[in-house]
Coordinates of C-alpha atoms and ligand atoms in Angstrom, one line a residue:
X1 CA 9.3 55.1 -6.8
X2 CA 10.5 52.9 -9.4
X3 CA 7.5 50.9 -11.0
X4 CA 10.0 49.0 -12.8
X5 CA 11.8 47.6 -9.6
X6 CA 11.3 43.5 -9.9
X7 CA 9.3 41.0 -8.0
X8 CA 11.4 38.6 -6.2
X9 CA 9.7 34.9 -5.5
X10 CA 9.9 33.8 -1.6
X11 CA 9.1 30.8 0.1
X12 CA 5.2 30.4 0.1
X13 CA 5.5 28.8 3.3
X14 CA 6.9 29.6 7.0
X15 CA 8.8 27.3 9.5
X16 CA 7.4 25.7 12.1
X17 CA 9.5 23.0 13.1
X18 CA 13.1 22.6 12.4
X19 CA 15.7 19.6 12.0
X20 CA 19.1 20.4 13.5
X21 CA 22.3 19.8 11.1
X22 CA 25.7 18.5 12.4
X23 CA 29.0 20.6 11.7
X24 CA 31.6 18.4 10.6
X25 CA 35.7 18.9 10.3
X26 CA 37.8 18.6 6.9
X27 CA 39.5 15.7 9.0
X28 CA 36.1 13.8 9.7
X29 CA 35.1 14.4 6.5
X30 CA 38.4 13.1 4.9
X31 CA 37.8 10.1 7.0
X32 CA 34.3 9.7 6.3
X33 CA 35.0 9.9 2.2
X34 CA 37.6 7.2 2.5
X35 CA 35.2 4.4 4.5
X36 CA 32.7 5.3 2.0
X37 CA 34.9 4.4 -0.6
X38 CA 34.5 7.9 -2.7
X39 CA 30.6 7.1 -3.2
X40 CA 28.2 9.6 -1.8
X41 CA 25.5 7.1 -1.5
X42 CA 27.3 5.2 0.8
X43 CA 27.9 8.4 3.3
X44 CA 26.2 8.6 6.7
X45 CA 23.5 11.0 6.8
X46 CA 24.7 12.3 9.9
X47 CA 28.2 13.4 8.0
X48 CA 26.4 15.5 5.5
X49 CA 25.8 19.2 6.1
X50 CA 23.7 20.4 3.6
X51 CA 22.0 16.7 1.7
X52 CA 21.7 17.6 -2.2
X53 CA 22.1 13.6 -2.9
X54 CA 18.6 13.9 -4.0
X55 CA 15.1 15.1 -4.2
X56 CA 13.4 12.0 -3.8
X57 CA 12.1 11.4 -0.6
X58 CA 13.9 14.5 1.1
X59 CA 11.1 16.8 0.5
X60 CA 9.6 18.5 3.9
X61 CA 5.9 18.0 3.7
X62 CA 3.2 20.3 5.1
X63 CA 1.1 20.6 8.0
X64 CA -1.5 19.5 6.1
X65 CA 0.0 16.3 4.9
X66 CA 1.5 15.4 7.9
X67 CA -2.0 15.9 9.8
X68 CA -3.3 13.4 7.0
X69 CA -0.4 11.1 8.0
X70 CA -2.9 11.0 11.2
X71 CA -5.8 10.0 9.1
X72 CA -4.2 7.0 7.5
X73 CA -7.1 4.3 7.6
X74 CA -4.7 0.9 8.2
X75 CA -7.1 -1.8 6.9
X76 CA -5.5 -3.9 4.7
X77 CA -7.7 -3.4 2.1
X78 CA -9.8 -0.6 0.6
X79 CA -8.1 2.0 2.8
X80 CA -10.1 4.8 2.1
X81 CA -7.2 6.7 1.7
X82 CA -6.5 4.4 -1.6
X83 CA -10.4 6.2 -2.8
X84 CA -8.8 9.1 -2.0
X85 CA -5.3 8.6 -3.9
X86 CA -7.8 7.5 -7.2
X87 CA -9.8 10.4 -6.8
X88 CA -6.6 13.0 -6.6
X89 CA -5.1 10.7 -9.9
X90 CA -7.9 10.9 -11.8
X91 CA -9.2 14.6 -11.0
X92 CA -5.6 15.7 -11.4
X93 CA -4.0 14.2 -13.9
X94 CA -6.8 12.4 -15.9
X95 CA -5.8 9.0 -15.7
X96 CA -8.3 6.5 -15.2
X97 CA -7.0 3.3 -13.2
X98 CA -4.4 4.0 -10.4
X99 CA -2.5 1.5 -9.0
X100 CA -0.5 2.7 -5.7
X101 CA 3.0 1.3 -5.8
X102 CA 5.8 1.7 -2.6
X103 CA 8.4 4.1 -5.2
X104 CA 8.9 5.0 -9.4
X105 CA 10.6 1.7 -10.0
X106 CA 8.0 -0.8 -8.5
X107 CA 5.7 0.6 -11.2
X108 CA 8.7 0.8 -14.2
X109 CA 8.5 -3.0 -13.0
X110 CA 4.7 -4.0 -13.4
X111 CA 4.8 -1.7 -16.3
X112 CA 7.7 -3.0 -18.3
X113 CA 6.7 -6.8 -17.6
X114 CA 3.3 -6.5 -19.0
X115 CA 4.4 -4.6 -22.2
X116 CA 7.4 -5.7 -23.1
X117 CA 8.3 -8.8 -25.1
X118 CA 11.9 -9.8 -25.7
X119 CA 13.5 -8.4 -28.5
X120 CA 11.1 -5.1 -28.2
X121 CA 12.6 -1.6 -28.4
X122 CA 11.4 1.4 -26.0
X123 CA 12.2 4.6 -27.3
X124 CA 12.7 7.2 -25.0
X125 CA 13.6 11.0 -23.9
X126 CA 16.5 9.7 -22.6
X127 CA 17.7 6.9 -20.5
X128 CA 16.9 6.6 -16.7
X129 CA 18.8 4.0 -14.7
X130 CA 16.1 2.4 -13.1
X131 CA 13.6 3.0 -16.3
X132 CA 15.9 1.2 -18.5
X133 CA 17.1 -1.5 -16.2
X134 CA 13.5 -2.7 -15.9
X135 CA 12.9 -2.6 -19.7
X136 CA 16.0 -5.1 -20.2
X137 CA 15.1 -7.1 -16.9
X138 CA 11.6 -7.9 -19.2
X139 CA 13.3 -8.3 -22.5
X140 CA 13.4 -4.9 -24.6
X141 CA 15.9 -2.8 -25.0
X142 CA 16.3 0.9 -25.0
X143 CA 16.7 3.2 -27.5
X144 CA 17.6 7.1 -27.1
X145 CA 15.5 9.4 -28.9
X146 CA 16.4 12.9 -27.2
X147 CA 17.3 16.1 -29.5
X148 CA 20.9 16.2 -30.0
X149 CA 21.2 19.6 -27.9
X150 CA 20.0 17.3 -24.8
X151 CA 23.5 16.0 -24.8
X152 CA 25.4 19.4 -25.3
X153 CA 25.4 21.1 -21.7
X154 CA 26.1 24.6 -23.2
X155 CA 23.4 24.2 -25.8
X156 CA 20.8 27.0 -24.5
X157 CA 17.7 25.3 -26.3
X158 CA 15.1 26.2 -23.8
X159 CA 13.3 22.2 -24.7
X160 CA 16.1 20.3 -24.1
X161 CA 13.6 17.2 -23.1
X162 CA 12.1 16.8 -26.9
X163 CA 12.5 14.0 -28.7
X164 CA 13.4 13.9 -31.9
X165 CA 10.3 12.8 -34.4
X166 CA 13.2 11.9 -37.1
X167 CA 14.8 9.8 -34.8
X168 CA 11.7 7.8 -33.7
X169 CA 10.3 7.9 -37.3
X170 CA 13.5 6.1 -38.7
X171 CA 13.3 3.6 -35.5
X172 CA 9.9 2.8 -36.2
X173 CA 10.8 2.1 -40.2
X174 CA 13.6 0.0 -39.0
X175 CA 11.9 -1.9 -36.6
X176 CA 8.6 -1.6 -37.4
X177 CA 5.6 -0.6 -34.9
X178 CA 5.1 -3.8 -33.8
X179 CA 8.3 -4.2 -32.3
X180 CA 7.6 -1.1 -30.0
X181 CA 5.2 -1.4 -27.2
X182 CA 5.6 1.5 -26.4
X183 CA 7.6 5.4 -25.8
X184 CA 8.4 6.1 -22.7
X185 CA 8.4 10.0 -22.2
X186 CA 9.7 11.3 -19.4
X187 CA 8.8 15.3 -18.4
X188 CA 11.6 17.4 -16.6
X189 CA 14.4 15.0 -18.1
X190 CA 16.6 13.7 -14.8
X191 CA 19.6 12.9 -16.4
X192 CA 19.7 16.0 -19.1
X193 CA 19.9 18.1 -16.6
X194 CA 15.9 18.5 -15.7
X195 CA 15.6 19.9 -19.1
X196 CA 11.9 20.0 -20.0
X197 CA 10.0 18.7 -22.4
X198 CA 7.5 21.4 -24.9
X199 CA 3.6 20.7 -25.6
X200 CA 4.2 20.9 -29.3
X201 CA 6.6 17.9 -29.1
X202 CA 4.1 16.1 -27.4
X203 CA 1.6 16.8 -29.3
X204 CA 3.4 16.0 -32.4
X205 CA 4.3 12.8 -30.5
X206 CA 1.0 12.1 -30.2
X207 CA -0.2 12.2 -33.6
X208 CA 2.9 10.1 -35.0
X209 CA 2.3 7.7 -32.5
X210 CA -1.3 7.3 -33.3
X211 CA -0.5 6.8 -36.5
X212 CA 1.6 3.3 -36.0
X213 CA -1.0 2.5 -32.8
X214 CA 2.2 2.8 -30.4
X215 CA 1.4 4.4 -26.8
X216 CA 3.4 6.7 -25.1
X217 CA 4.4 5.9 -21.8
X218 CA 4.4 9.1 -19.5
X219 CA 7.3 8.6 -16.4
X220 CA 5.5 11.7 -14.8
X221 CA 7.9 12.0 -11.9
X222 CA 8.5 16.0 -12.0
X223 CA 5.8 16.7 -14.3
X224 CA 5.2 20.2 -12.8
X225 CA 8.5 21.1 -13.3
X226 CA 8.0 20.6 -16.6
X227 CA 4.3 22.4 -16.4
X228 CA 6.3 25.4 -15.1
X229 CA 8.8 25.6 -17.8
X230 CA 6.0 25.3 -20.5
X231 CA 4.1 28.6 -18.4
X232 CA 7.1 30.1 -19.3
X233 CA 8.7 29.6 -22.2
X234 CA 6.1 28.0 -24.8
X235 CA 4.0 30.3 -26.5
X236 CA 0.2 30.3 -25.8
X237 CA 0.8 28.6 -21.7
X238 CA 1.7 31.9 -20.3
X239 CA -1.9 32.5 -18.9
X240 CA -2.4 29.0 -18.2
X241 CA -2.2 27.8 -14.5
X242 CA 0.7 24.7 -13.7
X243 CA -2.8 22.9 -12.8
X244 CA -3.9 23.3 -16.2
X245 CA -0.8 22.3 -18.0
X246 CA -0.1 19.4 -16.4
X247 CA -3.5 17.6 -17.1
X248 CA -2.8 19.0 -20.8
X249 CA 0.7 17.1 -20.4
X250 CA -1.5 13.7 -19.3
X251 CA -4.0 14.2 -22.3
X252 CA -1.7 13.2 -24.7
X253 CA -0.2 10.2 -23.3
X254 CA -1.8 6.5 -22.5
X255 CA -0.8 5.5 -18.8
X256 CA 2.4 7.0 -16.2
X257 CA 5.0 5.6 -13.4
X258 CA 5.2 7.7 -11.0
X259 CA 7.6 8.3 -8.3
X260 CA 5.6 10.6 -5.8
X261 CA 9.1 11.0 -3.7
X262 CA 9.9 14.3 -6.1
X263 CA 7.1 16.5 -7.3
X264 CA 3.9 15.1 -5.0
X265 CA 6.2 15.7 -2.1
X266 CA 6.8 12.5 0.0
X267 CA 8.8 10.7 1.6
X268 CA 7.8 7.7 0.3
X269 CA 5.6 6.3 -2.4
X270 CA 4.7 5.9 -6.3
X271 CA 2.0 4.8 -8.7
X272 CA 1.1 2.7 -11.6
X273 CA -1.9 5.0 -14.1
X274 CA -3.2 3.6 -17.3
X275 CA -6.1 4.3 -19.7
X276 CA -6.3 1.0 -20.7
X277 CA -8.6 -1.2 -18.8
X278 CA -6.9 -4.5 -20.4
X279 CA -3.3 -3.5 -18.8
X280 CA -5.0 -2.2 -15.8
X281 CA -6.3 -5.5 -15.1
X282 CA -2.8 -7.1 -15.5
X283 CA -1.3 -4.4 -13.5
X284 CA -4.0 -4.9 -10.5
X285 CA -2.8 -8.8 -11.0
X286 CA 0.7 -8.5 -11.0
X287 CA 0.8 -5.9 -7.9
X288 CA 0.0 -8.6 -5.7
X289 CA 2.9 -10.4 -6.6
X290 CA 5.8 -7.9 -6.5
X291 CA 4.3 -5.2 -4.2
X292 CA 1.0 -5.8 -2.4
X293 CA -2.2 -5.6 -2.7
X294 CA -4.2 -3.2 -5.6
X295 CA -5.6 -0.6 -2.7
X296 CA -2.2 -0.3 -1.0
X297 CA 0.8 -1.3 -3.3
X298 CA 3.7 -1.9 -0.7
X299 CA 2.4 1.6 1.0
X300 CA 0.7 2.3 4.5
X301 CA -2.9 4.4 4.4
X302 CA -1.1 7.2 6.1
X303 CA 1.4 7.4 3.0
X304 CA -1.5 7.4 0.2
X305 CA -3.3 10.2 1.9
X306 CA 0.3 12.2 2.7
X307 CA 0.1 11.4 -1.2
X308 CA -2.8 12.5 -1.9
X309 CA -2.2 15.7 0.0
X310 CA 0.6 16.5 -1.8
X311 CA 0.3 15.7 -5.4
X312 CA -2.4 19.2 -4.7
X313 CA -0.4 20.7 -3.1
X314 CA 2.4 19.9 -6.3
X315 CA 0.5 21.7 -8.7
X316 CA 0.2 25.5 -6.7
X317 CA 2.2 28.3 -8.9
X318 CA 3.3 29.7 -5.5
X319 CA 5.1 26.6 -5.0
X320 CA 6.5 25.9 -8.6
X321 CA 7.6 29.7 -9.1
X322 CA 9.3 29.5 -5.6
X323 CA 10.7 25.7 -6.1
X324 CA 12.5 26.2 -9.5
X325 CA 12.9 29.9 -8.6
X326 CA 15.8 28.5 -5.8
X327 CA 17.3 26.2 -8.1
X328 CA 18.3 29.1 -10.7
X329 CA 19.4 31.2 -7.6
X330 CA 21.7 28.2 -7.1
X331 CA 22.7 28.1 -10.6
X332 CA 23.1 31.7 -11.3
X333 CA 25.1 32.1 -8.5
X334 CA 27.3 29.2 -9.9
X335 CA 27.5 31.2 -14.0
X336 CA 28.6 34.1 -11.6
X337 CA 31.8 32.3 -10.5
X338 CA 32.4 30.8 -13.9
X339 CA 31.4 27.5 -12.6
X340 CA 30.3 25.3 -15.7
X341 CA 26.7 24.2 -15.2
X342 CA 24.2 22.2 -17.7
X343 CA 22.7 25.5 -19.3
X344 CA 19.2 26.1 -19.4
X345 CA 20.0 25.7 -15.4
X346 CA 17.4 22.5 -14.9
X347 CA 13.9 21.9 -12.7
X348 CA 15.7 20.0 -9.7
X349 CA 19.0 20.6 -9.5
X350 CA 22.3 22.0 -10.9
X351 CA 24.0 20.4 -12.9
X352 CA 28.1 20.9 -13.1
X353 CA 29.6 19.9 -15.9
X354 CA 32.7 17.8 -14.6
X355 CA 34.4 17.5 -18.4
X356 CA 34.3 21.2 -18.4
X357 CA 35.2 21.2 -14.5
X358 CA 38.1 18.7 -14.7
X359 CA 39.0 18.6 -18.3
X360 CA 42.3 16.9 -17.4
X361 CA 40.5 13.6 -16.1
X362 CA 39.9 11.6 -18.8
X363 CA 36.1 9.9 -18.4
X364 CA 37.5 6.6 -17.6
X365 CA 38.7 8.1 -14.5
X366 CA 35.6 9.3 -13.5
X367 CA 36.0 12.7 -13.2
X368 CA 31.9 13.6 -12.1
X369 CA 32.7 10.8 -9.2
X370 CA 35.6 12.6 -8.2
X371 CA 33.9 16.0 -8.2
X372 CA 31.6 14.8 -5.9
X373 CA 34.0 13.8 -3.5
X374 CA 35.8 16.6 -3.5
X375 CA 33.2 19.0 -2.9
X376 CA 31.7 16.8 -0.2
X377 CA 35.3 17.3 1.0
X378 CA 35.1 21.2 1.0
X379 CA 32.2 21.7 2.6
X380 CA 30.2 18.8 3.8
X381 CA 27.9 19.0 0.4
X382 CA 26.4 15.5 -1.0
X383 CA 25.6 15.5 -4.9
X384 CA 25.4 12.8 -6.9
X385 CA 27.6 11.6 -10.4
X386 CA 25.7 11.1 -13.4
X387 CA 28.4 10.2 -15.6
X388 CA 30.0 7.2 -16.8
X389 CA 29.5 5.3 -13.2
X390 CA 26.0 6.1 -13.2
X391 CA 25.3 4.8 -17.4
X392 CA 26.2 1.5 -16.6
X393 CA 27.3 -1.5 -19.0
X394 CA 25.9 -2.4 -22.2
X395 CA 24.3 -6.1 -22.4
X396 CA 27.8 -6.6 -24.0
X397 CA 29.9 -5.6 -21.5
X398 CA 31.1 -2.5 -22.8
X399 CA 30.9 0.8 -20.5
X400 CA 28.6 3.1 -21.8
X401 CA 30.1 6.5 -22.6
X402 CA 27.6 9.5 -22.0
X403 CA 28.7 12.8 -23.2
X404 CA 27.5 14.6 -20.3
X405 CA 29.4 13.7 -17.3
X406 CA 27.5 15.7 -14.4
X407 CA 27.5 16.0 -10.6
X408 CA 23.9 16.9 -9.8
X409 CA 23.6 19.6 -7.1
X410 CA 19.8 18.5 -6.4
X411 CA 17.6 20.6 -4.2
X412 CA 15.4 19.2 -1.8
X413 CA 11.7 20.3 -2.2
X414 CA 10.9 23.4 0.8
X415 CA 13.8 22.3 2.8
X416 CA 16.8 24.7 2.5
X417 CA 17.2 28.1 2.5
X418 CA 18.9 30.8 0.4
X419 CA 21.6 30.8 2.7
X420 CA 22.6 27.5 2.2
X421 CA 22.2 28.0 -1.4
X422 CA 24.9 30.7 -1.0
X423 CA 27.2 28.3 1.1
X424 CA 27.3 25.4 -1.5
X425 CA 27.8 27.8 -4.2
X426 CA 30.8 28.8 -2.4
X427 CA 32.4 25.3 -2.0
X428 CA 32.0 24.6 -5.7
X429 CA 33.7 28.1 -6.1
X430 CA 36.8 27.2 -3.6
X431 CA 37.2 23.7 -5.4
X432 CA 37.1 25.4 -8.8
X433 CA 40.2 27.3 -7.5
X434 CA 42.4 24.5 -7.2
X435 CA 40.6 22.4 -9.7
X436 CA 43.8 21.5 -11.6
X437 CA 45.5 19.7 -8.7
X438 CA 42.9 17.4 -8.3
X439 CA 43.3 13.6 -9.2
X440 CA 40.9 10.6 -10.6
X441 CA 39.5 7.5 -8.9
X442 CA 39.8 4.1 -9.9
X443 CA 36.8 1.6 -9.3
X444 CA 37.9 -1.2 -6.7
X445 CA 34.3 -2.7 -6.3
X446 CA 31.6 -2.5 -9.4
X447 CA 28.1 -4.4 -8.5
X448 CA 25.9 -5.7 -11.3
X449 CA 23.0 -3.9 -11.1
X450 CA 22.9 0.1 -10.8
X451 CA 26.5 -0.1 -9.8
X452 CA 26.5 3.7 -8.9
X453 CA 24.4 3.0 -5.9
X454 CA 27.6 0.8 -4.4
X455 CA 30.6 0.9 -6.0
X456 CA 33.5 1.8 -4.3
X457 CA 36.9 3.8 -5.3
X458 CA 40.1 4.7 -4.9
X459 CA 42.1 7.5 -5.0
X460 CA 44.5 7.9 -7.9
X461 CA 48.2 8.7 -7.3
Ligands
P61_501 C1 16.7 10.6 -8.2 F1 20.7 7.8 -8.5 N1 15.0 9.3 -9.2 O1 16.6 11.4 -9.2 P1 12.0 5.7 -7.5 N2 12.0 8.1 -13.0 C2 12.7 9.2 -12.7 C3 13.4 9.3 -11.5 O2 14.0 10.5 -11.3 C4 13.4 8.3 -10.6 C5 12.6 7.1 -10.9 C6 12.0 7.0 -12.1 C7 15.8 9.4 -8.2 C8 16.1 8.3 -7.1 C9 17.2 7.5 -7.7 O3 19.9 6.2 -10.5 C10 19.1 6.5 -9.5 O4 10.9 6.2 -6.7 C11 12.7 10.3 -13.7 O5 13.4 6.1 -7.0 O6 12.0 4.2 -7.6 C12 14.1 8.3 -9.4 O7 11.8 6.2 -8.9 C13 12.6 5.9 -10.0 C14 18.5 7.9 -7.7 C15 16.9 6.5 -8.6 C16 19.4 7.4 -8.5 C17 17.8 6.0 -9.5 O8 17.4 10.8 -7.3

């Protein structure tokens, strides 16, 4: 017997209940496309075969959690499932003060309004939509401070979520620390791809920040994602546990937003965590206002404890190993056809390249949008753009132009199978064929606000 033949990962989990999926027809799904005006967000659920819109929310939760769904204590306040949530925050993750918030962006909110002061700047590992919308909303503006190879998709770096200590160095000069509340460092970088972020960035991060008193703001979303990727490819974390790295990952930074929906495995549900006790009293203030109040934040006891169950259940190798492990199937299986992806292949999702994919649409056509569509076309696959559509307007007016322009293939948490992973690999494949036929949109309908969620198109001629 070969000793040499490899380990493959599987599932570390078994079905027991199933949701059923609905077949649909080219025709349906041409019709479909065209009432949702070329935007996969505003498709009906029950058109979409297999859902890689997103992994936020869409995870399938355990037993476990859903028998602690049971136990959710409804008082209105001091829920014991809120002690529970604090103890599973602090224990976990190291952060002192906890404030349960209903998703990410109700805590970017609380967050951003207490620390931010107009005219501030907030570096960061790149931008996310709802990240930088709420900095601006309170006053600051954003400012990127990724690598360079973040915004390469062919650049095989294998830390693609650093930031660049020249780059915040000069910022700092420019503006001077003052002017910076704080950095906003996101692990498993959404919009690079789910590019991760290495410990000795961080920890440089740390010192330089120290130095000019700035904190660093930690959007911990798919932190053991990122945990993973440091057990893997950082020297000195291969015998660490993902439990170990990621309260090593927490250590170094002041206070998190979190969006539970993705790594802690919910359907619903976020937090506020700080060190300090000055902004956790502002925090606990302010919740009452936007979301509810401090021992529930917008949430039901049943979703805190599912919470709770989950952010342990998060941090288990098995899982991690098993989680990522599908996404490079996906990804690998996409190289194999010649497909272009974001490369390292990302934490969450695949990410195809649609300049690389469609290098006659020009970017003001949208050609990640139109990607999206047309594979939704194929096959009955959602993804989502993040291109042009997605990075918005500046304060100005102006379109942003990103240089990636990307249709994210994102992968549900424990929900889909290898099988499908084959299937959606083979409907970016049969588009690929007859990519050079394929024609732009134009935007008929642009909202103000995040206009990627509801903007419609139309079909160019
Ligand atoms: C997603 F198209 N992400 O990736 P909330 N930080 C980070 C996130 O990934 C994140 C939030 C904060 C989503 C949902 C979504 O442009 C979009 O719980 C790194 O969604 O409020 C959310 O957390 C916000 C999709 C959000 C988007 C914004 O699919």
């Amino acid at each position: 017997m070969n000793k040499h033949i490899k380990r493959s990962w599987a599932e570390p989990y078994k079905m027991k209940m199933v949701e059923l999926l609905k077949m649909t027809t080219s025709a349906q799904r041409k019709k479909a496309l065209q009432q949702a005006g070329y935007n996969t967000f505003l498709l009906r659920s029950e058109d979409v075969y297999i859902d890689l819109l997103t992994d936020s929310g869409t995870s399938a939760m355990s037993d476990r959690q859903w028998a602690g769904m049971m136990m959710g204590d409804e008082a209105y306040a001091g829920s014991w499932n809120f002690y529970h949530l604090e103890e599973v925050v602090k224990n976990i993750y190291g952060y002192k003060y906890v404030i349960p918030t209903h998703q990410g962006r109700g805590a970017e909110n609380i967050l951003s309004k207490i620390l931010i002061k107009k005219g501030d700047v907030i570096p960061g590992n790149m931008y996310f939509t709802t990240t930088r919308l709420h900095q601006e909303l309170a006053g600051g503006r954003f400012e990127d401070i990724i690598i360079d190879e973040a915004h390469d998709p062919d650049n095989e770096f294998p830390f693609k979520g650093n930031a660049d200590l020249n780059k915040l160095q000069r910022l700092i000069k420019k503006k001077g620390a003052k002017k910076i509340p704080y950095i906003s460092i996101a692990t498993s970088v959404n919009m690079a791809g789910g590019q991760p972020i290495s410990m000795k960035n961080l920890k440089e991060l740390r010192v330089l920040t120290q130095k000019h008193g700035i904190r660093i703001i930690h959007d911990m979303t798919r932190v053991a994602e990122n945990a993973y990727f440091i057990q893997q490819r950082e020297k000195g974390y291969q015998n660490k546990s993902v439990k170990e790295i990621v309260k090593e990952i927490c250590s170094y930074t002041d206070g998190a937003t979190m969006s539970a929906k993705k790594d802690a495995l919910v359907n619903i549900g976020g937090f506020l965590a700080v060190n300090d006790w000055d902004v956790f009293e502002e925090a606990r203030n302010m919740v009452v206002v936007y979301e509810g109040l401090h021992t529930y934040g917008g949430l039901a006891g049943r979703d805190m404890e599912a919470m709770a169950i989950g952010i342990g259940e998060s941090i288990s190798d098995d899982h991690i190993r098993a989680r990522v492990g599908q996404v490079i199937y996906l990804g690998e299986k996409m190289l194999d056809l010649g497909i272009p992806i974001v490369k390292p292949i990302g934490g969450h999702g695949v990410f195809v390249n649609a300049k690389g994919f469609l290098p006659h649409i020009p970017q003001n056509d949208f050609p990640a949008q139109t990607l999206a569509a047309e594979i939704y076309l194929d096959s009955g696959v959602r993804t989502m753009e993040r291109g042009i559509v997605s990075a918005g307007r500046k304060s100005n007016g102006e379109n942003y132009y990103p240089k990636l322009e990307l249709v994210r293939f994102t992968i549900p948490r424990r929900v889909y199978t290898q099988a499908h992973m084959d299937v959606i690999a083979e409907s970016a494949g049969r588009v690929y064929e007859h990519c050079e036929k394929i024609k732009g949109l134009k935007m008929v309908y642009e909202p103000k606000y995040l206009r990627f969620f509801q903007a419609r198109f139309e079909k160019l001629n």
